[in-house]
Short mmCIF file of C-alpha atoms in Angstrom, two decimals:
data_model
loop_
_atom_site.label_atom_id
_atom_site.label_comp_id
_atom_site.label_asym_id
_atom_site.label_seq_id
_atom_site.Cartn_x
_atom_site.Cartn_y
_atom_site.Cartn_z
CA MET A 25 0.00 0.00 0.00
CA THR A 26 1.55 3.29 -1.08
CA LEU A 27 0.16 6.61 0.02
CA PRO A 28 -0.10 9.45 -2.46
CA ALA A 29 2.96 11.70 -2.29
CA PHE A 30 2.90 14.63 0.12
CA GLU A 31 5.34 16.93 1.82
CA TYR A 32 5.85 16.05 5.45
CA SER A 33 6.99 18.24 8.28
CA ARG A 34 6.98 18.20 12.06
CA ALA A 35 5.93 21.06 14.29
CA ASN A 36 8.11 21.35 17.37
CA ASP A 37 5.94 23.79 19.28
CA LEU A 38 2.72 25.73 18.96
CA PRO A 39 4.07 28.79 17.10
CA ASP A 40 5.71 26.41 14.65
CA ALA A 41 2.40 24.59 14.20
CA PHE A 42 0.47 27.82 13.56
CA ALA A 43 3.05 28.99 11.03
CA THR A 44 2.99 25.73 9.10
CA VAL A 45 -0.79 25.50 9.09
CA ALA A 46 -1.08 29.14 8.01
CA ASP A 47 1.14 28.15 5.13
CA GLY A 48 -1.40 25.56 3.99
CA ALA A 49 -0.26 22.31 5.61
CA VAL A 50 -2.89 19.89 6.90
CA PRO A 51 -2.30 19.13 10.59
CA PHE A 52 -2.49 15.59 11.91
CA CYS A 53 -1.46 13.73 15.00
CA GLY A 54 -2.35 10.05 15.43
CA GLY A 55 -3.19 9.67 11.74
CA THR A 56 -5.83 7.04 12.47
CA GLU A 57 -8.43 8.93 10.46
CA LEU A 58 -6.30 10.80 7.96
CA LEU A 59 -3.91 8.06 6.85
CA ALA A 60 -6.73 5.53 6.47
CA ALA A 61 -8.65 8.01 4.29
CA MET A 62 -5.50 8.66 2.26
CA SER A 63 -4.91 4.92 1.87
CA LEU A 64 -8.42 4.60 0.48
CA GLY A 65 -7.72 7.43 -1.96
CA LEU A 66 -10.36 9.67 -0.38
CA LEU A 67 -7.96 12.47 0.51
CA ARG A 68 -4.84 13.77 -1.18
CA PRO A 69 -3.35 16.57 0.90
CA GLU A 70 -0.23 18.12 -0.57
CA ARG A 71 1.36 18.91 2.76
CA LEU A 72 1.05 17.34 6.18
CA VAL A 73 2.35 18.64 9.45
CA SER A 74 2.61 16.30 12.41
CA LEU A 75 1.59 17.82 15.74
CA ARG A 76 2.78 14.84 17.74
CA ALA A 77 5.76 16.69 19.24
CA VAL A 78 3.74 19.72 20.34
CA SER A 79 3.54 18.99 24.05
CA GLU A 80 1.26 21.98 24.80
CA LEU A 81 -1.51 20.22 22.89
CA ARG A 82 -1.33 17.03 24.90
CA ARG A 83 -2.08 18.29 28.39
CA ILE A 84 -5.14 17.40 30.39
CA GLU A 85 -5.72 19.79 33.28
CA ARG A 86 -8.29 21.16 35.64
CA ALA A 87 -8.80 24.86 34.96
CA GLY A 88 -11.35 26.38 37.31
CA ASN A 89 -14.74 24.98 36.49
CA VAL A 90 -13.67 22.92 33.48
CA VAL A 91 -11.36 20.09 32.61
CA ARG A 92 -9.30 21.25 29.65
CA ILE A 93 -8.28 18.41 27.39
CA GLY A 94 -5.54 19.11 24.87
CA ALA A 95 -6.47 18.30 21.29
CA SER A 96 -3.72 15.74 20.88
CA ALA A 97 -4.48 13.78 24.04
CA THR A 98 -5.17 10.22 22.94
CA HIS A 99 -8.39 8.42 23.76
CA ARG A 100 -6.43 6.18 26.12
CA GLU A 101 -4.84 9.12 27.93
CA ILE A 102 -8.32 10.59 28.40
CA GLU A 103 -9.73 7.28 29.60
CA ARG A 104 -7.00 6.93 32.23
CA ASP A 105 -6.56 10.55 33.29
CA ALA A 106 -7.28 11.06 36.99
CA HIS A 107 -9.21 14.34 36.48
CA VAL A 108 -11.36 12.84 33.75
CA ARG A 109 -12.07 9.69 35.74
CA GLU A 110 -13.06 11.61 38.82
CA LEU A 111 -14.85 14.59 37.33
CA LEU A 112 -16.08 13.35 33.94
CA PRO A 113 -16.61 9.61 34.38
CA LEU A 114 -18.89 9.45 31.34
CA LEU A 115 -16.14 10.76 29.09
CA SER A 116 -13.64 8.27 30.52
CA THR A 117 -16.05 5.40 29.82
CA VAL A 118 -16.73 6.59 26.29
CA ALA A 119 -13.01 7.02 25.54
CA ARG A 120 -12.48 3.46 26.68
CA GLY A 121 -14.86 2.21 24.00
CA VAL A 122 -13.64 4.24 21.02
CA GLY A 123 -12.61 2.23 17.96
CA ASN A 124 -10.20 -0.47 18.99
CA VAL A 125 -7.19 -0.62 21.28
CA ARG A 126 -4.84 0.66 18.56
CA VAL A 127 -7.06 3.60 17.74
CA ARG A 128 -7.30 4.44 21.42
CA ALA A 129 -3.51 4.33 21.81
CA THR A 130 -2.81 6.66 18.87
CA GLY A 131 -6.04 8.41 17.90
CA THR A 132 -6.65 11.78 19.51
CA LEU A 133 -9.72 13.64 20.71
CA GLY A 134 -8.85 16.63 18.56
CA GLY A 135 -8.33 14.49 15.48
CA ASN A 136 -11.70 12.85 15.91
CA LEU A 137 -13.46 16.24 16.26
CA ALA A 138 -11.47 18.26 13.71
CA PHE A 139 -11.88 15.51 11.13
CA ALA A 140 -15.62 15.75 11.87
CA GLU A 141 -15.88 11.98 11.88
CA PRO A 142 -19.63 11.48 11.55
CA ARG A 143 -19.52 8.17 13.42
CA SER A 144 -17.94 9.62 16.48
CA ASP A 145 -18.52 8.43 20.04
CA VAL A 146 -16.98 11.49 21.63
CA ALA A 147 -18.91 14.15 19.68
CA PRO A 148 -22.40 13.35 21.04
CA THR A 149 -20.91 12.83 24.50
CA LEU A 150 -19.18 16.21 24.50
CA LEU A 151 -22.27 17.96 23.15
CA ALA A 152 -24.32 16.42 25.96
CA LEU A 153 -21.70 17.65 28.44
CA ASP A 154 -21.85 21.18 27.01
CA ALA A 155 -18.16 21.16 26.08
CA ARG A 156 -16.50 24.00 24.18
CA ALA A 157 -13.87 23.54 21.51
CA VAL A 158 -11.10 26.12 21.73
CA VAL A 159 -9.79 27.03 18.28
CA SER A 160 -7.15 29.59 17.41
CA ASP A 161 -5.15 30.93 14.51
CA GLY A 162 -2.36 31.94 16.87
CA ARG A 163 -3.71 35.47 17.33
CA SER A 164 -7.26 35.12 18.59
CA GLU A 165 -9.25 32.30 20.07
CA ARG A 166 -12.80 31.18 19.43
CA ARG A 167 -14.87 28.92 21.67
CA LEU A 168 -17.36 26.76 19.82
CA ALA A 169 -20.03 24.35 20.98
CA ILE A 170 -19.45 20.89 19.51
CA ASP A 171 -22.33 21.28 17.06
CA GLU A 172 -20.86 24.60 15.94
CA LEU A 173 -17.46 22.99 15.38
CA ILE A 174 -18.85 19.98 13.53
CA ILE A 175 -21.16 21.23 10.83
CA GLY A 176 -21.48 18.06 8.78
CA PRO A 177 -19.80 14.78 7.94
CA TYR A 178 -16.06 15.46 7.57
CA GLU A 179 -16.81 19.15 7.68
CA SER A 180 -15.74 21.35 10.56
CA ASP A 181 -15.90 25.09 11.09
CA LEU A 182 -12.11 25.30 11.43
CA ARG A 183 -11.02 28.15 9.19
CA ASP A 184 -7.82 28.44 7.21
CA GLY A 185 -4.89 28.71 9.57
CA GLU A 186 -6.87 27.64 12.62
CA LEU A 187 -6.02 24.77 14.93
CA LEU A 188 -8.21 23.02 17.45
CA LEU A 189 -6.25 23.53 20.66
CA SER A 190 -8.35 21.92 23.34
CA VAL A 191 -11.79 20.98 24.52
CA GLU A 192 -13.11 22.45 27.76
CA VAL A 193 -15.63 20.30 29.55
CA PRO A 194 -17.56 21.82 32.47
CA VAL A 195 -17.30 19.93 35.73
CA GLY A 196 -20.38 18.99 37.72
CA LEU A 197 -22.88 19.82 35.00
CA VAL A 198 -24.45 16.37 35.01
CA ASP A 199 -25.06 13.92 37.81
CA ILE A 200 -26.01 10.97 35.63
CA GLY A 201 -24.34 10.13 32.34
CA ILE A 202 -25.04 7.17 30.08
CA TYR A 203 -23.58 6.29 26.70
CA ARG A 204 -24.84 3.40 24.66
CA LYS A 205 -24.05 2.45 21.11
CA ALA A 206 -24.63 -0.21 18.52
CA THR A 207 -21.58 -1.24 16.54
CA VAL A 208 -20.79 -3.76 13.87
CA THR A 209 -17.25 -2.62 13.13
CA GLU A 210 -15.24 -0.17 15.16
CA ARG A 211 -17.40 2.85 14.41
CA PRO A 212 -20.87 3.13 15.92
CA LEU A 213 -23.98 2.74 13.77
CA VAL A 214 -25.74 4.84 16.35
CA GLY A 215 -24.57 6.28 19.66
CA ALA A 216 -26.70 7.86 22.36
CA ALA A 217 -25.45 10.05 25.20
CA LEU A 218 -28.09 10.60 27.88
CA VAL A 219 -27.36 12.90 30.81
CA ARG A 220 -29.24 14.43 33.72
CA ILE A 221 -28.48 18.09 34.28
CA ALA A 222 -27.63 18.32 37.97
CA ALA A 223 -29.01 21.81 38.59
CA THR A 224 -32.43 21.27 37.03
CA GLY A 225 -32.95 17.50 37.10
CA THR A 226 -33.86 17.63 33.42
CA TRP A 227 -32.54 15.26 30.78
CA ARG A 228 -30.60 15.72 27.58
CA LEU A 229 -30.25 13.04 24.94
CA VAL A 230 -27.81 13.41 22.05
CA ILE A 231 -27.91 10.93 19.19
CA GLY A 232 -24.84 10.61 17.02
CA ALA A 233 -23.52 8.56 14.11
CA VAL A 234 -26.85 7.63 12.56
CA GLY A 235 -27.36 10.92 10.72
CA GLU A 236 -25.28 13.67 9.23
CA THR A 237 -25.57 15.86 12.30
CA LEU A 238 -26.07 15.37 16.02
CA HIS A 239 -29.68 15.16 17.19
CA VAL A 240 -30.57 16.69 20.55
CA VAL A 241 -33.64 16.00 22.66
CA GLU A 242 -34.23 17.96 25.88
CA ALA A 243 -36.82 16.58 28.31
CA GLU A 244 -38.20 17.47 31.72
CA ASP A 245 -38.52 13.85 32.66
CA LEU A 246 -37.24 10.50 31.39
CA ASP A 247 -40.81 9.45 30.65
CA ASP A 248 -41.04 12.31 28.19
CA ILE A 249 -38.47 10.65 25.94
CA ASP A 250 -40.21 8.16 23.67
CA PRO A 251 -37.67 5.94 21.88
CA GLY A 252 -40.10 5.35 19.02
CA VAL A 253 -40.60 9.08 18.49
CA VAL A 254 -36.85 9.72 18.67
CA ALA A 255 -36.15 6.91 16.21
CA SER A 256 -38.69 8.20 13.71
CA SER A 257 -37.57 11.82 14.00
CA VAL A 258 -33.78 11.46 13.74
CA GLU A 259 -32.22 12.19 10.44
CA VAL A 260 -30.86 8.90 9.10
CA LEU A 261 -28.09 8.42 6.61
CA PRO A 262 -28.42 4.93 5.15
CA ASP A 263 -25.18 3.43 3.92
CA HIS A 264 -24.35 0.38 1.87
CA GLY A 265 -24.46 -1.82 4.95
CA SER A 266 -27.61 -0.61 6.70
CA SER A 267 -31.03 0.38 5.43
CA GLU A 268 -32.95 3.30 6.84
CA ALA A 269 -35.51 0.98 8.44
CA TYR A 270 -32.76 -0.99 10.16
CA LEU A 271 -31.03 2.12 11.46
CA ARG A 272 -34.30 3.51 12.87
CA ARG A 273 -34.98 0.21 14.60
CA ILE A 274 -31.47 0.12 16.08
CA THR A 275 -31.84 3.75 17.19
CA ASN A 276 -35.08 2.85 18.94
CA ALA A 277 -33.35 0.01 20.80
CA VAL A 278 -30.30 2.05 21.79
CA VAL A 279 -32.46 4.90 23.12
CA PHE A 280 -34.74 2.47 24.95
CA ARG A 281 -31.78 0.84 26.69
CA SER A 282 -30.17 4.20 27.51
CA ILE A 283 -33.36 5.22 29.26
CA GLU A 284 -33.44 1.93 31.16
CA ASP A 285 -29.82 2.47 32.27
CA ALA A 286 -30.57 6.03 33.30
CA ARG A 287 -33.67 5.02 35.24
CA ARG A 288 -31.68 2.39 37.13
CA GLU A 289 -29.06 4.97 38.02
CA ALA A 290 -31.66 7.51 39.02
CA GLU A 291 -33.28 4.98 41.32
CA GLY A 292 -29.89 4.17 42.78
CA VAL A 293 -30.24 0.51 41.96
CA ALA A 294 -26.94 -1.21 41.19
CA THR A 295 -26.71 -2.40 37.60
CA MET B 6 11.25 13.80 -2.87
CA SER B 7 12.92 14.66 0.38
CA LEU B 8 13.97 11.88 2.70
CA PHE B 9 13.76 11.90 6.47
CA THR B 10 16.05 10.25 8.94
CA VAL B 11 14.48 7.62 11.10
CA SER B 12 16.56 6.51 14.02
CA ALA B 13 14.62 3.92 15.97
CA GLU B 14 15.16 0.90 18.12
CA VAL B 15 13.53 -2.04 16.37
CA ASN B 16 13.39 -5.26 18.41
CA GLY B 17 16.24 -3.98 20.53
CA GLN B 18 18.47 -3.06 17.61
CA ARG B 19 19.30 0.54 16.64
CA ILE B 20 18.20 1.16 13.04
CA VAL B 21 18.98 4.32 11.09
CA SER B 22 17.15 4.64 7.81
CA TYR B 23 16.16 7.32 5.30
CA VAL B 24 12.53 7.29 4.30
CA PRO B 25 10.15 9.39 2.25
CA GLY B 26 7.42 10.98 4.37
CA ARG B 27 4.76 8.79 2.84
CA ARG B 28 6.41 5.46 3.70
CA LEU B 29 4.04 3.47 5.90
CA LEU B 30 5.46 1.75 8.94
CA ALA B 31 4.21 -1.65 7.74
CA ASP B 32 6.00 -1.26 4.40
CA TRP B 33 9.16 -0.02 6.07
CA LEU B 34 9.24 -3.01 8.42
CA ARG B 35 8.43 -5.56 5.74
CA ASP B 36 10.17 -4.24 2.63
CA GLU B 37 13.17 -2.38 4.02
CA LEU B 38 13.94 -4.26 7.22
CA GLY B 39 12.72 -7.64 5.99
CA LEU B 40 10.51 -8.09 9.07
CA THR B 41 7.69 -9.83 7.23
CA GLY B 42 6.12 -11.24 10.38
CA THR B 43 3.99 -8.09 10.47
CA LYS B 44 1.09 -8.87 8.14
CA VAL B 45 -1.05 -6.42 6.22
CA SER B 46 -4.65 -7.30 5.51
CA CYS B 47 -7.29 -4.55 5.57
CA ALA B 48 -4.78 -1.67 5.35
CA VAL B 49 -7.23 0.68 7.09
CA GLN B 50 -6.53 -0.26 10.74
CA VAL B 51 -9.62 -2.34 11.21
CA CYS B 52 -8.34 -5.94 11.29
CA GLY B 53 -5.31 -5.77 13.59
CA ALA B 54 -3.08 -8.08 11.52
CA CYS B 55 -0.34 -5.42 11.34
CA THR B 56 -0.30 -4.63 15.08
CA VAL B 57 3.15 -3.69 16.37
CA LEU B 58 4.17 -2.02 19.62
CA ILE B 59 5.53 1.51 19.67
CA ASP B 60 6.98 2.33 23.09
CA GLY B 61 4.88 -0.59 24.32
CA SER B 62 1.54 0.61 22.89
CA PRO B 63 -0.26 -1.36 20.20
CA VAL B 64 -0.43 0.49 16.88
CA SER B 65 -1.64 -0.38 13.38
CA ALA B 66 1.50 -0.29 11.24
CA CYS B 67 -0.66 0.09 8.12
CA THR B 68 -1.82 3.58 9.09
CA TYR B 69 1.29 4.91 10.76
CA LEU B 70 4.13 6.75 9.07
CA ALA B 71 7.59 5.24 9.35
CA VAL B 72 8.98 8.75 9.88
CA ASP B 73 6.90 9.01 13.05
CA VAL B 74 8.80 6.18 14.81
CA ASP B 75 11.93 8.33 14.85
CA GLY B 76 13.39 8.19 18.35
CA ARG B 77 11.03 5.47 19.53
CA GLN B 78 11.07 1.76 20.31
CA VAL B 79 9.31 -0.58 17.90
CA THR B 80 8.57 -4.21 18.70
CA THR B 81 7.36 -6.61 16.03
CA VAL B 82 6.50 -10.28 16.35
CA GLU B 83 10.12 -11.10 15.48
CA GLY B 84 11.13 -9.34 18.70
CA LEU B 85 9.06 -11.53 21.02
CA ALA B 86 11.23 -14.67 21.13
CA GLY B 87 14.50 -14.63 23.03
CA ALA B 88 17.88 -14.38 21.33
CA ASP B 89 18.17 -18.16 21.68
CA GLY B 90 14.94 -18.61 19.75
CA GLN B 91 12.89 -19.52 22.79
CA LEU B 92 9.30 -18.43 22.30
CA SER B 93 7.88 -15.81 24.63
CA ASP B 94 5.33 -16.95 27.18
CA VAL B 95 2.56 -15.48 25.03
CA GLN B 96 3.78 -17.28 21.90
CA GLN B 97 4.15 -20.58 23.78
CA ALA B 98 0.64 -20.29 25.22
CA PHE B 99 -0.76 -19.75 21.72
CA VAL B 100 1.05 -22.90 20.51
CA ASP B 101 -0.07 -24.95 23.50
CA ASN B 102 -3.69 -23.90 23.14
CA ASP B 103 -3.92 -24.32 19.35
CA ALA B 104 -4.78 -20.65 19.22
CA LEU B 105 -4.02 -20.36 15.54
CA GLN B 106 -5.29 -21.97 12.39
CA CYS B 107 -4.13 -20.28 9.18
CA GLY B 108 -1.88 -18.05 11.29
CA PHE B 109 -2.21 -14.84 9.31
CA CYS B 110 -3.79 -12.88 12.16
CA THR B 111 -1.51 -14.45 14.78
CA PRO B 112 1.29 -11.85 14.86
CA GLY B 113 -1.30 -9.15 15.53
CA PHE B 114 -2.95 -11.17 18.31
CA LEU B 115 0.45 -11.88 19.87
CA MET B 116 1.38 -8.21 19.91
CA ALA B 117 -1.98 -7.06 21.30
CA THR B 118 -1.79 -9.78 23.97
CA THR B 119 1.78 -8.84 24.85
CA ALA B 120 0.62 -5.26 25.41
CA LEU B 121 -2.32 -6.43 27.54
CA LEU B 122 -0.16 -8.56 29.86
CA ALA B 123 2.31 -5.73 30.35
CA ASP B 124 -0.57 -3.84 32.01
CA ASP B 125 -2.69 -6.56 33.52
CA LEU B 126 -1.52 -9.95 34.75
CA ASP B 127 -4.98 -11.14 35.63
CA PRO B 128 -7.27 -10.14 32.77
CA ASP B 129 -10.80 -11.51 32.92
CA ASP B 130 -12.69 -12.37 29.74
CA ALA B 131 -14.10 -8.86 29.50
CA ALA B 132 -10.62 -7.32 29.66
CA ILE B 133 -9.33 -9.82 27.07
CA ASP B 134 -12.24 -9.05 24.76
CA GLU B 135 -11.79 -5.30 25.20
CA GLN B 136 -8.14 -5.60 24.19
CA LEU B 137 -8.63 -8.05 21.32
CA GLU B 138 -11.98 -7.02 19.83
CA GLY B 139 -10.13 -5.03 17.20
CA ASN B 140 -8.18 -8.08 16.02
CA LEU B 141 -10.02 -10.23 13.53
CA CYS B 142 -9.41 -13.96 13.17
CA ARG B 143 -11.17 -15.00 10.02
CA CYS B 144 -10.78 -18.68 10.98
CA THR B 145 -12.83 -17.63 14.04
CA GLY B 146 -10.61 -19.38 16.57
CA TYR B 147 -11.50 -16.92 19.27
CA ALA B 148 -12.21 -19.44 22.06
CA GLN B 149 -8.70 -20.90 21.84
CA ILE B 150 -7.18 -17.42 21.62
CA ARG B 151 -8.95 -16.41 24.82
CA ALA B 152 -7.74 -19.60 26.50
CA ALA B 153 -4.18 -18.90 25.36
CA VAL B 154 -4.28 -15.36 26.76
CA ARG B 155 -5.56 -16.60 30.10
CA GLU B 156 -2.88 -19.27 30.23
CA ALA B 157 -0.10 -16.86 29.28
CA ALA B 158 -1.23 -14.56 32.08
CA ARG B 159 -1.36 -17.41 34.60
CA ARG B 160 2.09 -18.64 33.67
CA ARG B 161 3.63 -15.21 33.79
CA ALA B 162 2.07 -14.46 37.17
CA ALA B 163 3.34 -17.81 38.46
CA ASN B 164 6.85 -17.14 37.11
CA LEU B 165 6.94 -13.69 38.63
CA ALA B 166 5.87 -15.16 41.98
CA THR B 167 8.65 -17.77 41.76
CA GLU B 168 11.25 -15.16 40.85
CA GLY B 169 10.04 -13.01 43.72
CA ARG B 170 10.60 -15.91 46.12
CA SER B 171 14.07 -16.71 44.80
CA ASP B 172 15.01 -13.04 45.04
CA GLY B 173 13.84 -12.98 48.64
#
């Protein structure tokens, strides 16, 4: 397997990364998304810049009321990070189930989001947790909600010269967090993040993977979420492996089981 | 096309090589270093056949640039056996449990299992499945593979306990 030719460079620090990206290079880190797409002939970037050596992008830290996760933290680093485990257990659990063990060891949170992978586990989770993506061109920063960053399949709102620096996830926003998914291969067919907002006791359900964009349902009570209604109202993107009818049925089941999980947690009954 | 220096430790041996940026790790290992134990099947990091360890972490060599192993340690299936040719405990457990049929996926399973046991000497079936679910055996010999992993873990734990006693 030979990749199409490209110019390769390495950024040593953040200013270096901004300069190279401003010059038109496509940033990458783990390469789990990008190199696979290039192998399949779907992408042919002329220049790549590896961000692997940029240590500023790898940090995971508590910063006031948020946990700030550097864009090039790997899924496994996020899963095992002490702050994430303690303060964002849902995100730790979801990171543990991303792709396969090799993807988790090399694939990064920022890569998954910036690539706008439509079958993402972390995107619906982070939207449910009200996370903000911090993007910058080296001069000014923007903070975007996850559904502002990801505007369609493989399409993000990152502008020329901008890098995704980190994701800030508020601490203590939810007191119950569930993620369920149906998978055949390593990407979900449908994923559902269901959280209870601690301050109000209301529920938020975010459905990912099954459609082109994330689908959000806000509800006062769990009983107000009808899996059948959700399944018939989500946008569905049939692919060569799964019909629309199948995907709606699977969505129904995943939502139903998420609600069951959430109800068990809410009642304090051990699962 | 510009070439990049890769200076890496491969199976304990220092290798210095000059590669184009687009050279994939799997091709570098197989075609330039002659380490053909690393197999390539799906080429899009789904099947696990090309799993190697970089600084101890399992990685798909089919979707990893050779240039990116500069300064790092790479272990392939050729690096598991001892210098005297003695199989590693993981390899021996696979042999003893008939955990291979056609054998094409085996190097990948061995590497993923080696990484698992470095972290966890008492993996239950759920932990084994979580580690190996991304490795596909198209002969579907999963039951024997699980048994081999459990046995390798048991033997290693027993050996460590014995060494601990002799040290004490």
